[in-house]
């Protein structure tokens, strides 16, 4: 009985200690609830003092909140800071609208499916749009609108500007030529709004537009306005459904969200009135790469030949200043030609048809070349015209020896190298140390080419000469002349230009097939190679070294740099240099030509042949001739700087003259984060030349692909892999990010030159200290195995090489680690020991690394570097 009573008492005690049950109202009181008083967290967050404990605990969060004006200070201070932020945003919006009204808005017109729609319907749509925008409903207005649209189709590289008096806004129309991908790309670079005209019966883009869209998407699609034709022919009950379906189709093809596409019908007069309002007022975000530099879209352009030297000319470009204010003290970039200083920038009267307050478009008295203001180059703040650094070949050298010392050294070298009993005549046939070293170096380069460069050997720089038959480049023991003349009996029926294009097309197809085989082999056996049997391995791999750890082992970035590295510039801090360049540009642009000013820019000393090819806008190819476009070793061409003329400016379409920020004309090692385009199937090998479009600039360069990892060392990628972000390192002019990077591969067809979109990406930084290592894996097979020991063969071919590479760490494909013990015999077999039992079917490997650098074009290499 006592035991039962004791048990009941213990049960009651446990029930009293248990948590209370849920109340009738489901209330749960949390233990950490502080009640109605201010919590310690809230008190510290809103505390006005800044002691060390508060900064330590809430430093990052408080600083971030202070930038946006929330959570710091008392209630009154927070309210005041919020009001200041709202006022600043409102002022920025007012300034943006003011600049938008000052400068005509650039609208790119893209026909979604011109085959389904028809050219006549497209012209009628644009004529009605222009007539509605001008407010002309009479017969004269219709005739003027027809002339306006006809000019758009006849010359799609020159913007056509009209005024919308109702909304007090000017609009410049540019027709996107889908048949010419490069022209469409240049047009989209300057577009503020993309107008897509599509019939409701077209459920997919035409074949021409489909080929053009990948390039446009790589650059980035701006705010889009979709004008639907033929929507009134659809039943009223299904119009909304058809409108939504067309919106989804266009948004999917352009790969943009549907909220960035405004869909409007375009049939009746009321619908065109709404379309005009949306065209004028629809706002989008300006890309940063375009908003931090001044640029001028050429409305008029002219080339004035130089009477003293017909190789050069003076270029005159007229247009509106966009982006940021422009100054005459900065350098200006002509796409595909180079960077040049301006003689003067003149503010002149706008064309009559582009004036917002023009009463009569036929008033000839308003036309004129009246100069309102002139800006000239200020030598005190002007950017220096410079592309490459001028290295001093004698810098760091010791005192030059005397003639006696040189003679004694030569005699001593001959005495040491002459074998006993050999005469002077016989000794004269011996190679001296320098010649022998050069021979070994040539052999090393040749073996490297055998390993990864032989298929489709890089003829960067020499391709341009080869296209005109001027370079002595032969393949398979056959000269260019034999290649061209081996066509058969119908040479007389085919002109020389077509014959050359056919030959280049066949040669390109053979190279592409060989590159495809090399890429497939590299994917199966990455970085693996066989040790050559015809030379000593320690000489063949003299430039290579082993690393204990690829991630943590040291590698000096300044060690054994090539001569080309003395030609490029480097920043101590790239981000700080970018910030400083923005500050300098803001300070210098105070007295410059403001945004919206119609200016005439005069540039002297421009090579005539490249700028003529640029202004033609057709993207034609002309065989290069160094005599018509001379270039010095420091990159000077005329009065500016730029690359060597390769026969093509790398693009077509509208001419965009862009200003450069501080040091952007200087050459450096640029690193671009790129991804191979899904529309390009051919292999892309490192150091193969590509045309890079970086913002408004474009230049030809041979990239070196390497991995994008967090360490200080990056492995070379012999081929650019699909769906894998990779860094492309090239010698190129400095470009501050963000800026889009688009790469094109040029090829030859029977119709002439052709370009294919091969990679897309963005600018990462300019860093010549980036270490790119080429990895080589030497493999061996176990000849005999016994527990942890093995005798391997086929990695080396003589015992001296085994002793030389003995410090290397070995690894196997089944995860073992080991080392070389000693050579066995005289045929290259070696004894190895591992950290676990090795099997006969395993493969023994050793890894070597060598630093790799990009290369200049053959026409831009210095004589010092070549020797």
Tab-separated table of N, CA, C and O in Angstrom, residues 241-343:
chain	number	residue	atom	x	y	z
A	241	UNK	N	-6.810	36.331	-77.206
A	241	UNK	CA	-6.062	35.068	-77.186
A	241	UNK	C	-4.935	35.079	-78.219
A	241	UNK	O	-3.807	34.653	-77.936
A	242	UNK	N	-5.228	35.590	-79.416
A	242	UNK	CA	-4.200	35.668	-80.461
A	242	UNK	C	-3.109	36.656	-80.060
A	242	UNK	O	-1.908	36.411	-80.270
A	243	UNK	N	-3.498	37.762	-79.459
A	243	UNK	CA	-2.526	38.758	-79.018
A	243	UNK	C	-1.577	38.180	-77.976
A	243	UNK	O	-0.360	38.384	-78.028
A	244	UNK	N	-2.133	37.427	-77.032
A	244	UNK	CA	-1.295	36.807	-76.004
A	244	UNK	C	-0.396	35.735	-76.600
A	244	UNK	O	0.769	35.589	-76.209
A	245	UNK	N	-0.911	34.978	-77.573
A	245	UNK	CA	-0.097	33.936	-78.206
A	245	UNK	C	1.079	34.547	-78.966
A	245	UNK	O	2.219	34.047	-78.888
A	246	UNK	N	0.829	35.646	-79.696
A	246	UNK	CA	1.921	36.296	-80.414
A	246	UNK	C	2.943	36.901	-79.452
A	246	UNK	O	4.156	36.877	-79.722
A	247	UNK	N	2.476	37.410	-78.332
A	247	UNK	CA	3.401	37.930	-77.323
A	247	UNK	C	4.329	36.827	-76.827
A	247	UNK	O	5.555	37.028	-76.709
A	248	UNK	N	3.774	35.664	-76.538
A	248	UNK	CA	4.599	34.553	-76.052
A	248	UNK	C	5.571	34.069	-77.120
A	248	UNK	O	6.720	33.710	-76.815
A	249	UNK	N	5.127	34.065	-78.384
A	249	UNK	CA	6.010	33.599	-79.467
A	249	UNK	C	7.201	34.534	-79.618
A	249	UNK	O	8.360	34.096	-79.684
A	250	UNK	N	6.950	35.835	-79.653
A	250	UNK	CA	8.037	36.796	-79.840
A	250	UNK	C	8.964	36.815	-78.630
A	250	UNK	O	10.194	36.857	-78.769
A	251	UNK	N	8.386	36.784	-77.423
A	251	UNK	CA	9.218	36.781	-76.220
A	251	UNK	C	10.079	35.530	-76.141
A	251	UNK	O	11.240	35.582	-75.697
A	252	UNK	N	9.552	34.402	-76.590
A	252	UNK	CA	10.343	33.168	-76.583
A	252	UNK	C	11.467	33.224	-77.595
A	252	UNK	O	12.592	32.796	-77.320
A	253	UNK	N	11.191	33.747	-78.783
A	253	UNK	CA	12.224	33.836	-79.802
A	253	UNK	C	13.324	34.820	-79.410
A	253	UNK	O	14.503	34.572	-79.666
A	254	UNK	N	12.959	35.925	-78.765
A	254	UNK	CA	13.951	36.905	-78.346
A	254	UNK	C	14.584	36.551	-76.999
A	254	UNK	O	15.546	37.209	-76.590
A	255	UNK	N	14.005	35.558	-76.302
A	255	UNK	CA	14.505	35.115	-74.991
A	255	UNK	C	14.545	36.267	-73.982
A	255	UNK	O	15.549	36.524	-73.328
A	256	UNK	N	13.416	36.955	-73.871
A	256	UNK	CA	13.256	38.020	-72.895
A	256	UNK	C	11.937	37.797	-72.177
A	256	UNK	O	11.019	37.147	-72.714
A	257	UNK	N	11.766	38.293	-70.945
A	257	UNK	CA	10.489	38.128	-70.238
A	257	UNK	C	9.370	38.898	-70.916
A	257	UNK	O	9.596	39.919	-71.586
A	258	UNK	N	8.160	38.420	-70.732
A	258	UNK	CA	7.013	39.034	-71.407
A	258	UNK	C	6.724	40.439	-70.890
A	258	UNK	O	6.121	41.244	-71.618
A	259	UNK	N	7.167	40.766	-69.669
A	259	UNK	CA	6.893	42.112	-69.170
A	259	UNK	C	7.775	43.168	-69.832
A	259	UNK	O	7.563	44.367	-69.628
A	260	UNK	N	8.764	42.751	-70.606
A	260	UNK	CA	9.602	43.699	-71.344
A	260	UNK	C	9.142	43.862	-72.784
A	260	UNK	O	9.809	44.512	-73.581
A	261	UNK	N	8.005	43.270	-73.130
A	261	UNK	CA	7.450	43.385	-74.475
A	261	UNK	C	6.066	44.023	-74.364
A	261	UNK	O	5.193	43.490	-73.670
A	262	UNK	N	5.889	45.143	-75.003
A	262	UNK	CA	4.593	45.830	-75.050
A	262	UNK	C	3.938	45.506	-76.377
A	262	UNK	O	4.482	45.802	-77.450
A	263	UNK	N	2.742	44.886	-76.320
A	263	UNK	CA	2.061	44.433	-77.528
A	263	UNK	C	0.917	45.365	-77.859
A	263	UNK	O	0.069	45.661	-77.004
A	264	UNK	N	0.885	45.831	-79.117
A	264	UNK	CA	-0.158	46.747	-79.576
A	264	UNK	C	-0.570	46.364	-80.993
A	264	UNK	O	0.271	45.976	-81.817
A	265	UNK	N	-1.852	46.460	-81.302
A	265	UNK	CA	-2.274	46.271	-82.706
A	265	UNK	C	-1.904	47.490	-83.538
A	265	UNK	O	-1.773	48.605	-83.020
A	266	UNK	N	-1.734	47.291	-84.814
A	266	UNK	CA	-1.329	48.382	-85.711
A	266	UNK	C	-2.104	48.258	-87.009
A	266	UNK	O	-1.589	47.741	-88.016
A	267	UNK	N	-3.362	48.709	-86.965
A	267	UNK	CA	-4.186	48.666	-88.174
A	267	UNK	C	-4.923	49.982	-88.377
A	267	UNK	O	-4.760	50.649	-89.404
A	268	UNK	N	-5.740	50.382	-87.406
A	268	UNK	CA	-6.553	51.593	-87.547
A	268	UNK	C	-5.760	52.830	-87.151
A	268	UNK	O	-4.639	52.753	-86.639
A	269	UNK	N	-6.387	53.994	-87.381
A	269	UNK	CA	-5.731	55.260	-87.058
A	269	UNK	C	-5.553	55.412	-85.552
A	269	UNK	O	-4.493	55.868	-85.094
A	270	UNK	N	-6.555	55.020	-84.784
A	270	UNK	CA	-6.447	55.104	-83.321
A	270	UNK	C	-5.352	54.187	-82.791
A	270	UNK	O	-4.622	54.539	-81.849
A	271	UNK	N	-5.219	53.026	-83.396
A	271	UNK	CA	-4.171	52.098	-82.948
A	271	UNK	C	-2.782	52.644	-83.263
A	271	UNK	O	-1.858	52.490	-82.460
A	272	UNK	N	-2.626	53.288	-84.415
A	272	UNK	CA	-1.334	53.890	-84.746
A	272	UNK	C	-1.033	55.079	-83.845
A	272	UNK	O	0.132	55.338	-83.521
A	273	UNK	N	-2.062	55.805	-83.426
A	273	UNK	CA	-1.842	56.905	-82.486
A	273	UNK	C	-1.307	56.389	-81.164
A	273	UNK	O	-0.383	56.964	-80.578
A	274	UNK	N	-1.872	55.294	-80.678
A	274	UNK	CA	-1.364	54.682	-79.443
A	274	UNK	C	0.036	54.099	-79.655
A	274	UNK	O	0.884	54.161	-78.759
A	275	UNK	N	0.289	53.562	-80.837
A	275	UNK	CA	1.616	53.023	-81.132
A	275	UNK	C	2.663	54.133	-81.122
A	275	UNK	O	3.789	53.947	-80.625
A	276	UNK	N	2.317	55.299	-81.654
A	276	UNK	CA	3.237	56.435	-81.631
A	276	UNK	C	3.508	56.871	-80.199
A	276	UNK	O	4.650	57.166	-79.818
A	277	UNK	N	2.469	56.926	-79.372
A	277	UNK	CA	2.652	57.339	-77.975
A	277	UNK	C	3.571	56.377	-77.236
A	277	UNK	O	4.458	56.798	-76.486
A	278	UNK	N	3.382	55.088	-77.433
A	278	UNK	CA	4.245	54.113	-76.767
A	278	UNK	C	5.673	54.169	-77.311
A	278	UNK	O	6.637	53.986	-76.567
A	279	UNK	N	5.814	54.446	-78.601
A	279	UNK	CA	7.153	54.559	-79.181
A	279	UNK	C	7.926	55.707	-78.567
A	279	UNK	O	9.138	55.612	-78.327
A	280	UNK	N	7.233	56.783	-78.279
A	280	UNK	CA	7.893	57.968	-77.739
A	280	UNK	C	8.127	57.853	-76.238
A	280	UNK	O	9.179	58.248	-75.724
A	281	UNK	N	7.173	57.287	-75.506
A	281	UNK	CA	7.208	57.342	-74.047
A	281	UNK	C	7.680	56.060	-73.380
A	281	UNK	O	7.989	56.085	-72.184
A	282	UNK	N	7.709	54.943	-74.084
A	282	UNK	CA	8.121	53.693	-73.453
A	282	UNK	C	9.605	53.761	-73.108
A	282	UNK	O	10.450	54.002	-73.978
A	283	UNK	N	9.912	53.565	-71.848
A	283	UNK	CA	11.281	53.728	-71.372
A	283	UNK	C	11.896	52.371	-71.031
A	283	UNK	O	11.219	51.470	-70.544
A	284	UNK	N	13.172	52.274	-71.253
A	284	UNK	CA	13.935	51.090	-70.881
A	284	UNK	C	15.237	51.495	-70.217
A	284	UNK	O	15.617	52.675	-70.208
A	285	UNK	N	15.910	50.550	-69.674
A	285	UNK	CA	17.172	50.827	-68.966
A	285	UNK	C	18.321	50.858	-69.967
A	285	UNK	O	18.493	49.934	-70.776
A	286	UNK	N	19.118	51.926	-69.911
A	286	UNK	CA	20.274	52.054	-70.799
A	286	UNK	C	21.410	51.175	-70.295
A	286	UNK	O	21.730	51.201	-69.099
A	287	UNK	N	22.030	50.370	-71.139
A	287	UNK	CA	23.155	49.529	-70.685
A	287	UNK	C	24.295	50.379	-70.122
A	287	UNK	O	24.588	51.466	-70.628
A	288	UNK	N	24.937	49.877	-69.093
A	288	UNK	CA	26.013	50.637	-68.462
A	288	UNK	C	27.190	50.850	-69.393
A	288	UNK	O	27.827	51.900	-69.372
A	289	UNK	N	27.497	49.875	-70.227
A	289	UNK	CA	28.646	50.023	-71.124
A	289	UNK	C	28.402	51.125	-72.149
A	289	UNK	O	29.352	51.720	-72.656
A	290	UNK	N	27.139	51.410	-72.423
A	290	UNK	CA	26.820	52.469	-73.366
A	290	UNK	C	26.633	53.805	-72.662
A	290	UNK	O	26.830	54.866	-73.266
A	291	UNK	N	26.271	53.772	-71.381
A	291	UNK	CA	26.001	55.003	-70.665
A	291	UNK	C	27.199	55.643	-70.012
A	291	UNK	O	27.090	56.751	-69.490
A	292	UNK	N	28.363	54.973	-70.001
A	292	UNK	CA	29.532	55.563	-69.359
A	292	UNK	C	30.562	56.084	-70.354
A	292	UNK	O	31.649	56.480	-69.957
A	293	UNK	N	30.209	56.109	-71.642
A	293	UNK	CA	31.105	56.640	-72.669
A	293	UNK	C	30.308	57.516	-73.633
A	293	UNK	O	29.152	57.212	-73.937
A	294	UNK	N	30.914	58.566	-74.165
A	294	UNK	CA	30.225	59.338	-75.209
A	294	UNK	C	30.302	58.612	-76.551
A	294	UNK	O	31.308	57.963	-76.870
A	295	UNK	N	29.233	58.710	-77.319
A	295	UNK	CA	29.257	58.112	-78.657
A	295	UNK	C	28.362	58.937	-79.576
A	295	UNK	O	27.430	59.623	-79.135
A	296	UNK	N	28.660	58.871	-80.853
A	296	UNK	CA	27.952	59.640	-81.874
A	296	UNK	C	27.556	58.684	-82.991
A	296	UNK	O	28.428	58.052	-83.612
A	297	UNK	N	26.267	58.554	-83.209
A	297	UNK	CA	25.754	57.792	-84.345
A	297	UNK	C	25.784	58.694	-85.568
A	297	UNK	O	25.170	59.773	-85.575
A	298	UNK	N	26.509	58.266	-86.586
A	298	UNK	CA	26.762	59.131	-87.748
A	298	UNK	C	25.484	59.327	-88.555
A	298	UNK	O	24.940	58.370	-89.121
A	299	UNK	N	24.996	60.586	-88.600
A	299	UNK	CA	23.913	60.961	-89.498
A	299	UNK	C	24.466	61.386	-90.852
A	299	UNK	O	23.801	61.200	-91.875
A	300	UNK	N	25.649	61.972	-90.841
A	300	UNK	CA	26.351	62.337	-92.077
A	300	UNK	C	27.828	62.012	-91.901
A	300	UNK	O	28.370	62.140	-90.795
A	301	UNK	N	28.476	61.609	-92.939
A	301	UNK	CA	29.893	61.264	-92.872
A	301	UNK	C	30.541	61.603	-94.214
A	301	UNK	O	29.901	61.534	-95.266
A	302	UNK	N	31.820	61.910	-94.124
A	302	UNK	CA	32.539	62.352	-95.326
A	302	UNK	C	34.012	62.021	-95.168
A	302	UNK	O	34.559	62.084	-94.056
A	303	UNK	N	34.647	61.673	-96.270
A	303	UNK	CA	36.086	61.388	-96.309
A	303	UNK	C	36.725	62.410	-97.235
A	303	UNK	O	36.377	62.505	-98.425
A	304	UNK	N	37.677	63.182	-96.698
A	304	UNK	CA	38.395	64.189	-97.478
A	304	UNK	C	39.832	63.690	-97.667
A	304	UNK	O	40.589	63.624	-96.695
A	305	UNK	N	40.248	63.303	-98.877
A	305	UNK	CA	41.609	62.781	-99.083
A	305	UNK	C	42.663	63.829	-98.746
A	305	UNK	O	42.466	65.041	-98.934
A	306	UNK	N	43.782	63.343	-98.267
A	306	UNK	CA	44.916	64.205	-97.939
A	306	UNK	C	45.704	64.479	-99.224
A	306	UNK	O	46.138	63.547	-99.909
A	307	UNK	N	45.883	65.737	-99.539
A	307	UNK	CA	46.559	66.092	-100.786
A	307	UNK	C	48.049	65.789	-100.717
A	307	UNK	O	48.687	65.517	-101.747
A	308	UNK	N	48.642	65.806	-99.526
A	308	UNK	CA	50.074	65.552	-99.407
A	308	UNK	C	50.403	64.071	-99.424
A	308	UNK	O	51.485	63.679	-99.855
A	309	UNK	N	49.481	63.232	-98.933
A	309	UNK	CA	49.722	61.790	-98.884
A	309	UNK	C	48.383	61.102	-99.118
A	309	UNK	O	47.472	61.165	-98.277
A	310	UNK	N	48.238	60.438	-100.264
A	310	UNK	CA	46.960	59.828	-100.603
A	310	UNK	C	46.658	58.593	-99.775
A	310	UNK	O	45.561	58.028	-99.880
A	311	UNK	N	47.589	58.132	-98.955
A	311	UNK	CA	47.315	56.988	-98.095
A	311	UNK	C	46.443	57.366	-96.903
A	311	UNK	O	45.884	56.485	-96.239
A	312	UNK	N	46.352	58.644	-96.592
A	312	UNK	CA	45.592	59.097	-95.425
A	312	UNK	C	44.506	60.068	-95.869
A	312	UNK	O	44.518	60.581	-96.992
A	313	UNK	N	43.568	60.300	-94.944
A	313	UNK	CA	42.436	61.174	-95.248
A	313	UNK	C	41.954	61.813	-93.955
A	313	UNK	O	42.334	61.413	-92.845
A	314	UNK	N	41.102	62.818	-94.105
A	314	UNK	CA	40.446	63.476	-92.981
A	314	UNK	C	38.986	63.041	-92.954
A	314	UNK	O	38.298	63.093	-93.980
A	315	UNK	N	38.521	62.609	-91.799
A	315	UNK	CA	37.170	62.080	-91.634
A	315	UNK	C	36.318	63.116	-90.919
A	315	UNK	O	36.740	63.684	-89.898
A	316	UNK	N	35.124	63.358	-91.439
A	316	UNK	CA	34.161	64.281	-90.832
A	316	UNK	C	32.876	63.507	-90.561
A	316	UNK	O	32.300	62.911	-91.481
A	317	UNK	N	32.443	63.494	-89.303
A	317	UNK	CA	31.247	62.766	-88.879
A	317	UNK	C	30.323	63.742	-88.165
A	317	UNK	O	30.761	64.510	-87.299
A	318	UNK	N	29.035	63.700	-88.504
A	318	UNK	CA	28.025	64.532	-87.858
A	318	UNK	C	26.996	63.647	-87.164
A	318	UNK	O	26.607	62.601	-87.698
A	319	UNK	N	26.560	64.097	-85.996
A	319	UNK	CA	25.554	63.351	-85.254
A	319	UNK	C	25.336	63.964	-83.884
A	319	UNK	O	25.935	64.990	-83.532
A	320	UNK	N	24.472	63.340	-83.101
A	320	UNK	CA	24.134	63.810	-81.770
A	320	UNK	C	25.038	63.150	-80.730
A	320	UNK	O	25.371	61.957	-80.847
A	321	UNK	N	25.410	63.912	-79.723
A	321	UNK	CA	26.197	63.375	-78.615
A	321	UNK	C	25.267	62.580	-77.706
A	321	UNK	O	24.234	63.099	-77.263
A	322	UNK	N	25.640	61.365	-77.424
A	322	UNK	CA	24.834	60.490	-76.577
A	322	UNK	C	25.713	59.904	-75.487
A	322	UNK	O	26.934	59.969	-75.547
A	323	UNK	N	25.062	59.300	-74.506
A	323	UNK	CA	25.794	58.664	-73.409
A	323	UNK	C	26.171	59.666	-72.342
A	323	UNK	O	25.435	59.868	-71.370
A	324	UNK	N	27.339	60.277	-72.474
A	324	UNK	CA	27.831	61.307	-71.559
A	324	UNK	C	28.385	62.452	-72.400
A	324	UNK	O	28.606	62.295	-73.605
A	325	UNK	N	28.609	63.635	-71.803
A	325	UNK	CA	29.185	64.745	-72.591
A	325	UNK	C	30.519	64.376	-73.213
A	325	UNK	O	31.320	63.636	-72.642
A	326	UNK	N	30.752	64.934	-74.405
A	326	UNK	CA	31.949	64.610	-75.182
A	326	UNK	C	32.936	65.761	-75.116
A	326	UNK	O	32.553	66.928	-75.038
A	327	UNK	N	34.220	65.420	-75.150
A	327	UNK	CA	35.286	66.421	-75.151
A	327	UNK	C	36.235	66.137	-76.297
A	327	UNK	O	36.348	65.004	-76.781
A	328	UNK	N	36.948	67.178	-76.712
A	328	UNK	CA	37.934	67.043	-77.783
A	328	UNK	C	39.278	66.577	-77.258
A	328	UNK	O	40.184	66.315	-78.060
A	329	UNK	N	39.428	66.452	-75.943
A	329	UNK	CA	40.711	66.041	-75.365
A	329	UNK	C	40.844	64.539	-75.237
A	329	UNK	O	41.920	64.042	-74.907
A	330	UNK	N	39.756	63.802	-75.441
A	330	UNK	CA	39.833	62.345	-75.364
A	330	UNK	C	40.003	61.756	-76.752
A	330	UNK	O	39.741	62.407	-77.770
A	331	UNK	N	40.454	60.519	-76.789
A	331	UNK	CA	40.612	59.814	-78.056
A	331	UNK	C	39.266	59.236	-78.485
A	331	UNK	O	38.423	58.901	-77.648
A	332	UNK	N	39.101	59.092	-79.793
A	332	UNK	CA	37.851	58.567	-80.346
A	332	UNK	C	38.166	57.349	-81.203
A	332	UNK	O	39.183	57.292	-81.893
A	333	UNK	N	37.270	56.381	-81.133
A	333	UNK	CA	37.493	55.079	-81.777
A	333	UNK	C	36.646	54.954	-83.036
A	333	UNK	O	35.423	55.159	-83.012
A	334	UNK	N	37.326	54.632	-84.142
A	334	UNK	CA	36.661	54.259	-85.379
A	334	UNK	C	36.646	52.741	-85.447
A	334	UNK	O	37.714	52.108	-85.471
A	335	UNK	N	35.478	52.092	-85.456
A	335	UNK	CA	35.409	50.623	-85.355
A	335	UNK	C	36.199	49.933	-86.452
A	335	UNK	O	36.024	50.209	-87.640
A	336	UNK	N	37.086	49.043	-86.037
A	336	UNK	CA	37.879	48.272	-86.976
A	336	UNK	C	39.038	49.015	-87.586
A	336	UNK	O	39.802	48.425	-88.362
A	337	UNK	N	39.207	50.311	-87.265
A	337	UNK	CA	40.290	51.113	-87.843
A	337	UNK	C	41.323	51.458	-86.784
A	337	UNK	O	42.503	51.150	-86.922
A	338	UNK	N	40.903	52.127	-85.696
A	338	UNK	CA	41.842	52.477	-84.637
A	338	UNK	C	41.314	53.611	-83.780
A	338	UNK	O	40.138	54.016	-83.878
A	339	UNK	N	42.192	54.130	-82.924
A	339	UNK	CA	41.868	55.215	-81.996
A	339	UNK	C	42.637	56.466	-82.427
A	339	UNK	O	43.862	56.406	-82.621
A	340	UNK	N	41.926	57.598	-82.511
A	340	UNK	CA	42.527	58.802	-83.072
A	340	UNK	C	42.146	60.025	-82.234
A	340	UNK	O	41.052	60.081	-81.656
A	341	UNK	N	43.047	61.018	-82.172
A	341	UNK	CA	42.666	62.307	-81.571
A	341	UNK	C	41.865	63.126	-82.569
A	341	UNK	O	42.035	62.993	-83.788
A	342	UNK	N	41.004	63.985	-82.052
A	342	UNK	CA	40.181	64.815	-82.930
A	342	UNK	C	40.847	66.164	-83.134
A	342	UNK	O	41.548	66.675	-82.250
A	343	UNK	N	40.653	66.716	-84.297
A	343	UNK	CA	41.143	68.062	-84.572
A	343	UNK	C	40.258	69.089	-83.879
A	343	UNK	O	40.739	70.011	-83.218
